[in-house]
XYZ file of C-alpha atoms in Angstrom:
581
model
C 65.794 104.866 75.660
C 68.899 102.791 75.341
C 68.326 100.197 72.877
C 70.416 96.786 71.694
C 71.268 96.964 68.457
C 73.035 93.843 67.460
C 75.115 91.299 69.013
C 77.960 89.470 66.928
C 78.480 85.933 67.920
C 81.747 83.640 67.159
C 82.519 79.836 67.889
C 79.923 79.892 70.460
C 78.030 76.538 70.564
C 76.538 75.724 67.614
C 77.427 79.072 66.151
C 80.514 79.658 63.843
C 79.711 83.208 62.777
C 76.326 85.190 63.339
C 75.571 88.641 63.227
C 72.168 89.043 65.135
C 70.306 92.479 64.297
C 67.732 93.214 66.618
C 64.679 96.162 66.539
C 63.694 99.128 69.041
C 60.019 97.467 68.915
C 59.373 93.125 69.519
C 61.952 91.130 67.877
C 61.049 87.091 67.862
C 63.752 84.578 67.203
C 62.164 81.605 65.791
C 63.987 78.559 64.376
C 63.552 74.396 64.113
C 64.885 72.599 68.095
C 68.740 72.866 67.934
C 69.382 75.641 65.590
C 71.130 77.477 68.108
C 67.965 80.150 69.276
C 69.203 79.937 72.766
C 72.684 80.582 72.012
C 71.003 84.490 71.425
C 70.092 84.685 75.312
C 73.174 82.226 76.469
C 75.706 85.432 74.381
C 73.319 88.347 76.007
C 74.039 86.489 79.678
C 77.802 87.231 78.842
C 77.813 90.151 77.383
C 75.810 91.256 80.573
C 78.200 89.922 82.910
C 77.426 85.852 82.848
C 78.909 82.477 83.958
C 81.887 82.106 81.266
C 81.451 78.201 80.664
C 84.475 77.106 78.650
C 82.169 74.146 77.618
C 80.564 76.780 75.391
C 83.348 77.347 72.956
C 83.098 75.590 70.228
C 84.687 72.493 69.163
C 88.038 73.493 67.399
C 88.016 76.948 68.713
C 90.251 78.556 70.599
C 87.914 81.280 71.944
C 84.624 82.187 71.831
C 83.756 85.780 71.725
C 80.425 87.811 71.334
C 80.163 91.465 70.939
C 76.938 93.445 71.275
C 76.462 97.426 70.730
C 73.942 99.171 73.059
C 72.948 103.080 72.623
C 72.569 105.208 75.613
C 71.249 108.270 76.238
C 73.511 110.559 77.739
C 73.551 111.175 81.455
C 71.297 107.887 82.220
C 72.925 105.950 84.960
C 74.402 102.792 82.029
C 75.895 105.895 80.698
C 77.641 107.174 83.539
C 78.775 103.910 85.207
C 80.370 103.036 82.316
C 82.424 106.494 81.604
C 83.134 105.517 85.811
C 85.111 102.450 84.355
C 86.688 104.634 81.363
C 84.822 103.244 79.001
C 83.895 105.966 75.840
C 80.884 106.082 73.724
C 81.002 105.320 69.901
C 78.828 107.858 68.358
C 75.988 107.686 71.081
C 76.414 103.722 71.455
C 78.421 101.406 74.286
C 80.271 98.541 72.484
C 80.844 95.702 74.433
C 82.654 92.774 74.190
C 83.318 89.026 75.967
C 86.031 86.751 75.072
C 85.910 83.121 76.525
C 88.907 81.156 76.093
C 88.683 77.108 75.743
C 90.768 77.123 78.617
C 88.050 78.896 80.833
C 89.809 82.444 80.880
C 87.320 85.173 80.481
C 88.157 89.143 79.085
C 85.448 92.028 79.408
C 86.000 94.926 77.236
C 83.261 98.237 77.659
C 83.780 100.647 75.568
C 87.386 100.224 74.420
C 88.565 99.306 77.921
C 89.566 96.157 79.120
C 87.075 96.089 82.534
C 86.592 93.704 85.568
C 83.197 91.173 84.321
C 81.736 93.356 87.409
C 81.353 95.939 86.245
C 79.133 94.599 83.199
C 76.996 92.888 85.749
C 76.426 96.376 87.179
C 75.418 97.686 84.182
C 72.794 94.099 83.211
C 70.877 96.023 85.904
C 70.382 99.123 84.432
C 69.772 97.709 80.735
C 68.178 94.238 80.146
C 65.874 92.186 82.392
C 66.625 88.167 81.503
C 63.768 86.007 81.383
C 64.581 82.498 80.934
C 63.897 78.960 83.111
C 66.128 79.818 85.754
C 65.798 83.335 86.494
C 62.137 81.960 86.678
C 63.524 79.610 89.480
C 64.784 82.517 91.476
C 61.846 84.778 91.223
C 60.019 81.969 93.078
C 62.321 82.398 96.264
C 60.714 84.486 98.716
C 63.435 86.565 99.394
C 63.222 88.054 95.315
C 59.334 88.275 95.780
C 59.817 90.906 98.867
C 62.736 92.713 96.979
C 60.339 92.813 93.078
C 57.119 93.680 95.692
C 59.759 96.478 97.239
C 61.241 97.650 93.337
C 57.219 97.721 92.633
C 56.095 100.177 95.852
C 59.212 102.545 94.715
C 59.309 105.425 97.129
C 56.345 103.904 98.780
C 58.649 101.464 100.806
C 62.210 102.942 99.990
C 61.044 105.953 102.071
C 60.166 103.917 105.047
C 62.764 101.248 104.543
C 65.849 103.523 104.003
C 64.988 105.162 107.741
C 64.699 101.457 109.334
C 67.882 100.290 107.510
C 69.459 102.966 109.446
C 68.071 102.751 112.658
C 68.928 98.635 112.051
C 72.659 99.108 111.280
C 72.701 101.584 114.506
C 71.198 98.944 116.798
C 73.713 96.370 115.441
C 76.984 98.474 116.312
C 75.045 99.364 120.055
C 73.970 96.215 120.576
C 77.877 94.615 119.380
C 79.150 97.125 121.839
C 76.920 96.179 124.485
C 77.806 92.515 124.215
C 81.647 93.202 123.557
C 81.991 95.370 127.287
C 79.708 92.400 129.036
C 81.736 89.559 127.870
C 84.829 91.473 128.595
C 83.947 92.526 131.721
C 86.787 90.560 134.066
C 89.502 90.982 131.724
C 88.429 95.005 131.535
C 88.560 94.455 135.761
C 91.837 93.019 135.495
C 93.482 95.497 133.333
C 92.286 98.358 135.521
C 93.752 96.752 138.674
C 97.074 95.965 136.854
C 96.600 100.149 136.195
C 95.567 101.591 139.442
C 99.219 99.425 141.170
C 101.267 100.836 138.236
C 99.320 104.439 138.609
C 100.259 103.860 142.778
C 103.976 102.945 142.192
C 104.534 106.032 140.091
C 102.613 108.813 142.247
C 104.222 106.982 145.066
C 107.769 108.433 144.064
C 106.264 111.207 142.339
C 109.059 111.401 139.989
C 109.902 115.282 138.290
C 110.736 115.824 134.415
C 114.141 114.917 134.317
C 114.684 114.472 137.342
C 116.632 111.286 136.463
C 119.362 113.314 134.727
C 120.228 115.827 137.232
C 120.719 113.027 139.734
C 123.274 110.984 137.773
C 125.304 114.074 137.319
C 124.739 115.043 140.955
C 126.020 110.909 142.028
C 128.989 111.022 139.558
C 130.356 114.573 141.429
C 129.784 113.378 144.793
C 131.191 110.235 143.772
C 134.619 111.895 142.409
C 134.672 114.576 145.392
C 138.104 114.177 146.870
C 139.637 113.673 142.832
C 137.819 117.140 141.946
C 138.733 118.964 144.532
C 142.759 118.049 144.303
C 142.566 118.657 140.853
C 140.804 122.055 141.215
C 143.736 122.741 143.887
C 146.580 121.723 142.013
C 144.964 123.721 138.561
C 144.568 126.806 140.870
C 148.020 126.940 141.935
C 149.882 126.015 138.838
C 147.637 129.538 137.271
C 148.345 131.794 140.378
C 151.286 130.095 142.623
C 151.633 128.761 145.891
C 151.532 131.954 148.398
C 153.820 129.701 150.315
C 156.730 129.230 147.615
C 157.633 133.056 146.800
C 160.400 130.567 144.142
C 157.509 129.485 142.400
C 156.791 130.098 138.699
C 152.883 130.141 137.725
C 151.367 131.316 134.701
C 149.635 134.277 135.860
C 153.230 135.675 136.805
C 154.787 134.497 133.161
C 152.092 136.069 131.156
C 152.026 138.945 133.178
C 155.927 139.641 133.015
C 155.257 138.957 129.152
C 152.380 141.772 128.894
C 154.830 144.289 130.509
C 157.700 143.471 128.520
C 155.349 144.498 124.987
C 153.703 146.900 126.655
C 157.111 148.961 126.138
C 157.462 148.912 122.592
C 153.596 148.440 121.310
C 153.489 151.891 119.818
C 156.235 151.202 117.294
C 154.478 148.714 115.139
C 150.866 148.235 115.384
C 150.947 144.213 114.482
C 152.875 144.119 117.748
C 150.090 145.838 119.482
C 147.647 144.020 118.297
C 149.663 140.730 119.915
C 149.877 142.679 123.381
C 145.887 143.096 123.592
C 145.710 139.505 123.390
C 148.249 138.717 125.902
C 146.339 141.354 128.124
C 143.011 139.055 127.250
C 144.431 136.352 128.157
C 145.574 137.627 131.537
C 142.716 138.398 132.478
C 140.819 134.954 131.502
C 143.773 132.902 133.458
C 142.762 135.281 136.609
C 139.112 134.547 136.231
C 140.039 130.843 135.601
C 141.920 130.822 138.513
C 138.996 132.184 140.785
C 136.854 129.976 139.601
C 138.786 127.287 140.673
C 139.371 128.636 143.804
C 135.826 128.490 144.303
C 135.122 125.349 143.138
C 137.529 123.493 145.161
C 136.565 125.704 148.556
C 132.753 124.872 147.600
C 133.202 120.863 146.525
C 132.849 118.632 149.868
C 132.696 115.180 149.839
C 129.139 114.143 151.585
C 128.356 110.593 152.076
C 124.920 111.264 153.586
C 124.189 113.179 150.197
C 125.450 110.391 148.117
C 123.401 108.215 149.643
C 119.987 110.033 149.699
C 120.892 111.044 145.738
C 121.717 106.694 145.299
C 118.507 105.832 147.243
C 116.359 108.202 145.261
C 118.246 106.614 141.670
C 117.414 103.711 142.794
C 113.650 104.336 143.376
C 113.357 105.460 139.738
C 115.191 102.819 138.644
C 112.471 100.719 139.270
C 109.784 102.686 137.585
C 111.928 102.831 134.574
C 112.406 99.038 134.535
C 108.794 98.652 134.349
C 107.205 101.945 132.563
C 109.383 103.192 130.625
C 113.059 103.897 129.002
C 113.275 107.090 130.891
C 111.301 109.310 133.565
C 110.133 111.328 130.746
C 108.143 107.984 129.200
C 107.329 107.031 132.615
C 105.543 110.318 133.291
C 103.817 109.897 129.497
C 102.624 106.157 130.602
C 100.802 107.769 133.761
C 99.203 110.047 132.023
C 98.023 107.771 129.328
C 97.183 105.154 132.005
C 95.332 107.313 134.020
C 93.122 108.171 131.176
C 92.535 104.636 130.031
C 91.717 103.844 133.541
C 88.529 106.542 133.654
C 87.600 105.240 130.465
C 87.648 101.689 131.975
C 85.882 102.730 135.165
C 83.054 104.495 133.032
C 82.074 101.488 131.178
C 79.508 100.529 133.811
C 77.965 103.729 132.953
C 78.706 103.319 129.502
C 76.671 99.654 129.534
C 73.932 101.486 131.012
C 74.120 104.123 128.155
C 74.319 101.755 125.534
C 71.556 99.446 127.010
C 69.234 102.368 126.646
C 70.177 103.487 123.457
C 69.483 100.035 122.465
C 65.942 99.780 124.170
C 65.347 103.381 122.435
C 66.495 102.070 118.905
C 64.672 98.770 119.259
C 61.431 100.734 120.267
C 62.256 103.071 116.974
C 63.049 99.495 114.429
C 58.854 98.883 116.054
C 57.484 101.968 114.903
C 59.849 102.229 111.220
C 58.930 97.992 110.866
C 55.308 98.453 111.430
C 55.773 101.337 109.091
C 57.625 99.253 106.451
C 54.746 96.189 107.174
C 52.009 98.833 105.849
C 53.187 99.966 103.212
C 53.993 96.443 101.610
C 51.149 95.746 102.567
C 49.435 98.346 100.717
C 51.542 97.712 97.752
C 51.157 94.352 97.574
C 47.393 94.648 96.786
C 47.990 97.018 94.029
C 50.721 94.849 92.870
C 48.199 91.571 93.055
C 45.411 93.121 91.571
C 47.683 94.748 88.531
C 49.225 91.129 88.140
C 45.678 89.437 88.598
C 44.022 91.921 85.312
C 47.158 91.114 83.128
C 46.596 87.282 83.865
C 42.450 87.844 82.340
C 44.117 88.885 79.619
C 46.565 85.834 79.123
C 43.665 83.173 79.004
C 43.502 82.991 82.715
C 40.616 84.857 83.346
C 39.848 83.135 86.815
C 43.246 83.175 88.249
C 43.778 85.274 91.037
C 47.477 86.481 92.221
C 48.076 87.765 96.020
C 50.719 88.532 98.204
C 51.190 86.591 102.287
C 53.043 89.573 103.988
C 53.288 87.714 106.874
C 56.126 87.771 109.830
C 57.925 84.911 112.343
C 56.998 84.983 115.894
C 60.312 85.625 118.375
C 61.373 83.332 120.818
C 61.359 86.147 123.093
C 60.940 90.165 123.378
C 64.569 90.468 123.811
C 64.992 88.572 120.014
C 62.244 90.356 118.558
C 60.434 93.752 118.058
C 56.923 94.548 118.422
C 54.924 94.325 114.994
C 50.957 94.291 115.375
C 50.881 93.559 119.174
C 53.255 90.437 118.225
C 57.083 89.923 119.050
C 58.518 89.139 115.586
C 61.844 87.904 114.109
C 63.508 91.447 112.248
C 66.273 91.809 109.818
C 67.803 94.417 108.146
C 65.419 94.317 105.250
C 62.302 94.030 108.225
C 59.900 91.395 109.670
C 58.177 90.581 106.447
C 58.705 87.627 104.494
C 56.353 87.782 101.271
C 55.074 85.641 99.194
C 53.534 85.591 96.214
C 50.601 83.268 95.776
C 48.476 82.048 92.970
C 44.673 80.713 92.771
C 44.603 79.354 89.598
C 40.765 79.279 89.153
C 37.411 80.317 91.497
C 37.442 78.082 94.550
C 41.046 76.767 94.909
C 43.636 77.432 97.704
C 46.035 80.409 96.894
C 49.120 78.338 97.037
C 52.937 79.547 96.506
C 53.313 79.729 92.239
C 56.012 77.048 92.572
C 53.737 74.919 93.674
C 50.381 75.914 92.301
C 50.962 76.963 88.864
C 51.696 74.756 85.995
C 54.482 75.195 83.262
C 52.415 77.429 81.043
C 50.880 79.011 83.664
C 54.261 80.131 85.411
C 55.788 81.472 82.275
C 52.479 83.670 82.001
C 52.567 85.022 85.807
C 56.039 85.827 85.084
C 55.287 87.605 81.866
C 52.114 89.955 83.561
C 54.744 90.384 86.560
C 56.861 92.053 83.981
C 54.481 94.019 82.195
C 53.173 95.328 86.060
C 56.866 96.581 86.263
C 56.936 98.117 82.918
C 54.837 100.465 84.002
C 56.309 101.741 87.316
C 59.871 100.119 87.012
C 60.580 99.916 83.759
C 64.295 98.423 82.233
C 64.993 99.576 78.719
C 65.151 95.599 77.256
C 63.879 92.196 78.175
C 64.562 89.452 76.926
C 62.326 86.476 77.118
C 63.528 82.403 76.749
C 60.810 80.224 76.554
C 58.036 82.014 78.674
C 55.416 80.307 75.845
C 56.713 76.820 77.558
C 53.481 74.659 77.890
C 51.275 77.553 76.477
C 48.947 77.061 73.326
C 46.082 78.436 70.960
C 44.345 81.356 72.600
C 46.586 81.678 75.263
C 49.837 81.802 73.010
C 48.141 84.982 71.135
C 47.305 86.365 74.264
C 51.212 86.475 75.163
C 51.756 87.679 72.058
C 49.619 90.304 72.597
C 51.253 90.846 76.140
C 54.430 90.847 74.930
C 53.526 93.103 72.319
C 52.180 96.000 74.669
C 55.657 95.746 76.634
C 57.170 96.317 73.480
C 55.446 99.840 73.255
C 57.293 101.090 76.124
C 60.156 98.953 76.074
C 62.600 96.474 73.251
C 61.369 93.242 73.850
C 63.152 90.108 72.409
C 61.736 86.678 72.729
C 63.316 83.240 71.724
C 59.742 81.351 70.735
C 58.711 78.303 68.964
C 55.281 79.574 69.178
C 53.613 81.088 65.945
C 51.409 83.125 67.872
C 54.039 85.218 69.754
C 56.142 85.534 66.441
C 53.389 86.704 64.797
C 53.287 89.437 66.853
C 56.772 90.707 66.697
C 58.334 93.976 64.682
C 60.924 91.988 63.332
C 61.088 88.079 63.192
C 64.733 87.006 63.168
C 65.447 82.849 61.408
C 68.073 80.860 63.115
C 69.082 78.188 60.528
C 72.216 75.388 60.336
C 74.479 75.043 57.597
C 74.515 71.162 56.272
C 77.485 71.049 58.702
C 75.228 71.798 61.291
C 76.502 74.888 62.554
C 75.136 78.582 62.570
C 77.132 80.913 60.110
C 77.008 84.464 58.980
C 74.114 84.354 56.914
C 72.671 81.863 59.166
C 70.765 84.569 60.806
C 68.402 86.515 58.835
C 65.213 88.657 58.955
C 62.466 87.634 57.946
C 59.571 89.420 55.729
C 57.070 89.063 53.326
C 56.680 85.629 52.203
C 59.440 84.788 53.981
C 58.124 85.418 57.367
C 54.592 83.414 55.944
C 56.732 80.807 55.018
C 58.554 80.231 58.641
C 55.212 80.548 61.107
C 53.570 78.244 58.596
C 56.862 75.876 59.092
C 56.136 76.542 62.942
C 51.996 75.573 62.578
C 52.532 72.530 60.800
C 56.048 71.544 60.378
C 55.742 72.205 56.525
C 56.229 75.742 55.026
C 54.563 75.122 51.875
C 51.052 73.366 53.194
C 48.239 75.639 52.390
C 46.043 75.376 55.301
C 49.088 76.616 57.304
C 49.641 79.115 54.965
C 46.762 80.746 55.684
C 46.616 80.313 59.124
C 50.069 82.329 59.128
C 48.650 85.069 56.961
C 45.236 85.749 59.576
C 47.815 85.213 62.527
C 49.923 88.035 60.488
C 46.822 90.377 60.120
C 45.600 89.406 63.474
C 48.328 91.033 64.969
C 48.683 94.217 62.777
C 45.162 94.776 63.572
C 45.410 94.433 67.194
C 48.628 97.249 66.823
């Protein structure tokens, strides 16, 4: 069981320097009004992730800091969240640390790592339940009364209420989808009209891949036909003559004449071979050459019809390019892509009509899982009440009843609502109960809501038997308690010492009191005491025992430590509660 060992307070409030050494068992921190007791839950709310009020740090200080070490058991989720932020265990134990600046800057450390104040707020979860005036004030919202009656069912309602949260966040994304292609519907109509002209223009020409490349090259030859073909003429006869100039010189003649003349001496020297081949090659490219232009120039006619069919057809792709793309190639990729988006936009009238049944389906579904969630709160809520009801008997309130109002909020209409009892209710993702819990204080009064039917004293005690109810099927390895004695006294104060004391047995319990009857029942009693400067130093802290410990509850009896009657009233309050452990 992970257990707080000590917390080490500086220049916080009225403290200077405190070291605060706490027990596994019921530690009670007693002191006179104004010795700084609440400082010891106001450094726990930081060191678990608090508010960092500058206004804390104390006058003259630059910083206040408190550091608290916590052990762990290994492999228990504190313990593994924290090696998640890098944080490494000191011989079994987490060492934390929180550093408020005067200036309102705030520093987490866990572990020796600097961390985000997050993360210790994750871990408050896992390891201390706060008990003070205001977390009072929010367990009396409804909201936190559904969520501790939810923590107290445990698999009961998580079961039940893990399948509706899903079927909840489903309906949400169908039902956002549903609304998103109705609202849209005429700009959806407009874009697939804009598509089926563009999807028209294009199969209209029904351009080819690449079409637009071969006819550019085909426009610039017919374009050039009469400068082609005279150059193709001219080339020709400057390679093989001019049939009609036997006083001609070409090149076919010149190289050939120069072939012959090394053909007659090539065997004498092998370089001069090797030159002959090549004059021989290149005969006989210039004569290929010289076909080909032959051919060229006999096949090349200037067409004007063709040009004009090849312009006409340019110009027809022209126009898609200037509108769907760079190229043809990007045109054809647009038609295909609009095409596609235009069977996805004529399906969404069949996709509405999906979606709208899918929603009636999942709605149907949230009925059955709500009405499924409603019983089993239900059924844990009596438990819950009557477990909270026998702890109250046993802190003085023996005619006090506690129940639950699991109760729902008709719907304006079906469509709002789903079906819960016979009854269209108002659902969220948590369900369609709103709880309440309710207290009858004694036999014959009106079960009202506890912030309005239960006194001071008798809040701090339904809080205190709602805690020891969750001890025993929730249980958090520390509370700490601030003032849940307020405006209880006598029998009733030894009764929540007695409480508190059986949460102890599972559990470290550490209560700020002013109440001699809930010190007296605590492991270790720890003194809060000022220094003639009035602040809180070092050995301003210390544990109490013996005739020590006599000497402070008969202080808190009577306001004197030394008065005999108190005296002994302190020692049978002492025995009273070793007895009763």
């Amino acid at each position: 069981m992970s257990v707080l060992e000590e917390m080490r307070i500086r220049s916080l409030g009225v403290i200077d320097d405190a070291v605060v050494e706490l027990s596994p068992g019921f530690t009670a921190v007693t002191g006179e009004t104004g010795a700084g007791k609440t400082m010891v839950v106001t450094s726990l709310g930081l060191l678990l992730g608090g508010r960092a009020d500058p206004a804390l740090v104390r006058v003259g200080a630059k910083a206040a800091v408190v550091e608290g070490r916590i052990t762990v058991s290994e492999g228990d989720a504190a313990a593994l969240r924290a090696e998640e932020a890098g944080a490494e265990l000191d011989d079994g134990a987490l060492l934390i640390s929180r550093t408020v600046s005067a200036e309102g800057r705030s520093r987490a450390h866990l572990g020796g790592r600097s961390v985000p104040v997050g993360v210790l707020t994750e871990l408050a979860d896992e390891l201390v339940a706060v008990h003070g005036q205001t977390d009072q004030q929010g367990l009396l919202k409804p909201a936190r009364q559904r969520g501790a009656l939810d923590r107290y069912a445990g698999d009961g309602v998580e079961v039940p209420h893990a399948k509706y949260a899903a079927a909840y966040r489903r309906l949400r994304a169908v039902a956002t989808e549903v609304e998103e292609l109705t609202t849209r519907a005429r700009e959806r109509a407009q874009e697939a009209d804009l598509l089926r002209f563009g999807l028209n223009e294009v199969a209209a020409v029904e351009p080819l891949p690449g079409e637009d490349v071969e006819l550019a090259a085909e426009a610039e030859r017919l374009g050039h036909a009469e400068a082609l073909a005279s150059a193709a003429s001219l080339a020709h006869t400057a390679l093989a003559g001019n049939p009609e100039d036997p006083e001609s010189v070409d090149a076919t003649t010149v190289v050939a004449a120069a072939g012959q003349a090394l053909d007659g001496v090539r065997a004498h020297d092998p370089a001069l071979a090797a030159l002959a081949d090549r004059v021989g090659e290149i005969s006989i490219l210039l004569a290929d050459v010289s076909g080909e232009l032959a051919g060229y120039a006999d096949q090349l006619d200037a067409d004007p019809v063709r040009l004009a069919v090849v312009e006409e057809r340019r110009a027809a792709l022209t126009a898609l390019t200037r509108k769907y793309g760079e190229d043809i190639a990007a045109v054809l990729a647009w038609a295909q892509e609009g095409a596609g988006r235009l069977t996805e936009l004529e399906g969404d009238d069949e996709r509405i009509g999906e979606l709208t049944a899918e929603r009636d389906a999942l709605r149907a579904e949230l009925s059955v899982l709500g009405q499924a969630l409603t019983d089993a709160r239900t059924e844990a809520a009596a438990r819950f009440a009557d477990a909270v009801t026998e702890e109250l008997a046993s802190l003085a309130m023996p005619h006090a009843r506690v129940s639950f109002a699991v109760r729902q909020t008709e719907a304006a209409d079906e469509a709002s609502g789903i079906d819960i009892g016979g009854r269209s209710v108002l659902y969220g993702p948590s369900g369609a109960d709103e709880v309440e819990l309710l207290l009858a204080p004694h036999p014959g009064a009106q079960p009202r809501p506890i912030a309005k039917g239960a006194s001071g004293g008798e809040l701090s005690r339904v809080m205190l038997a709602v805690e020891v109810v969750f001890a025993g099927s929730a249980p958090v390895p520390t509370y700490l308690f601030d003032e849940v004695d307020a405006g209880v006294g006598g029998k009733a104060a030894v009764e929540v010492g007695r409480r508190l004391a059986k949460l102890a047995k599972s559990a470290q319990v550490v209560v700020v009191t002013h109440l001699p009857q809930v010190a007296a029942f605590a492991d270790r009693q720890l003194l809060v005491e000022k220094t003639v400067d009035g602040s809180v130093t070092r050995s301003g802290v210390t544990v109490l025992e013996g005739e020590d410990r006599v000497r402070e509850l008969s202080r808190m009896l009577a306001g004197q430590e030394d008065s005999e009657t108190a005296r002994a009233h302190a020692e049978e309050l002492l025995a009273t509660a070793r007895a009763d452990g």
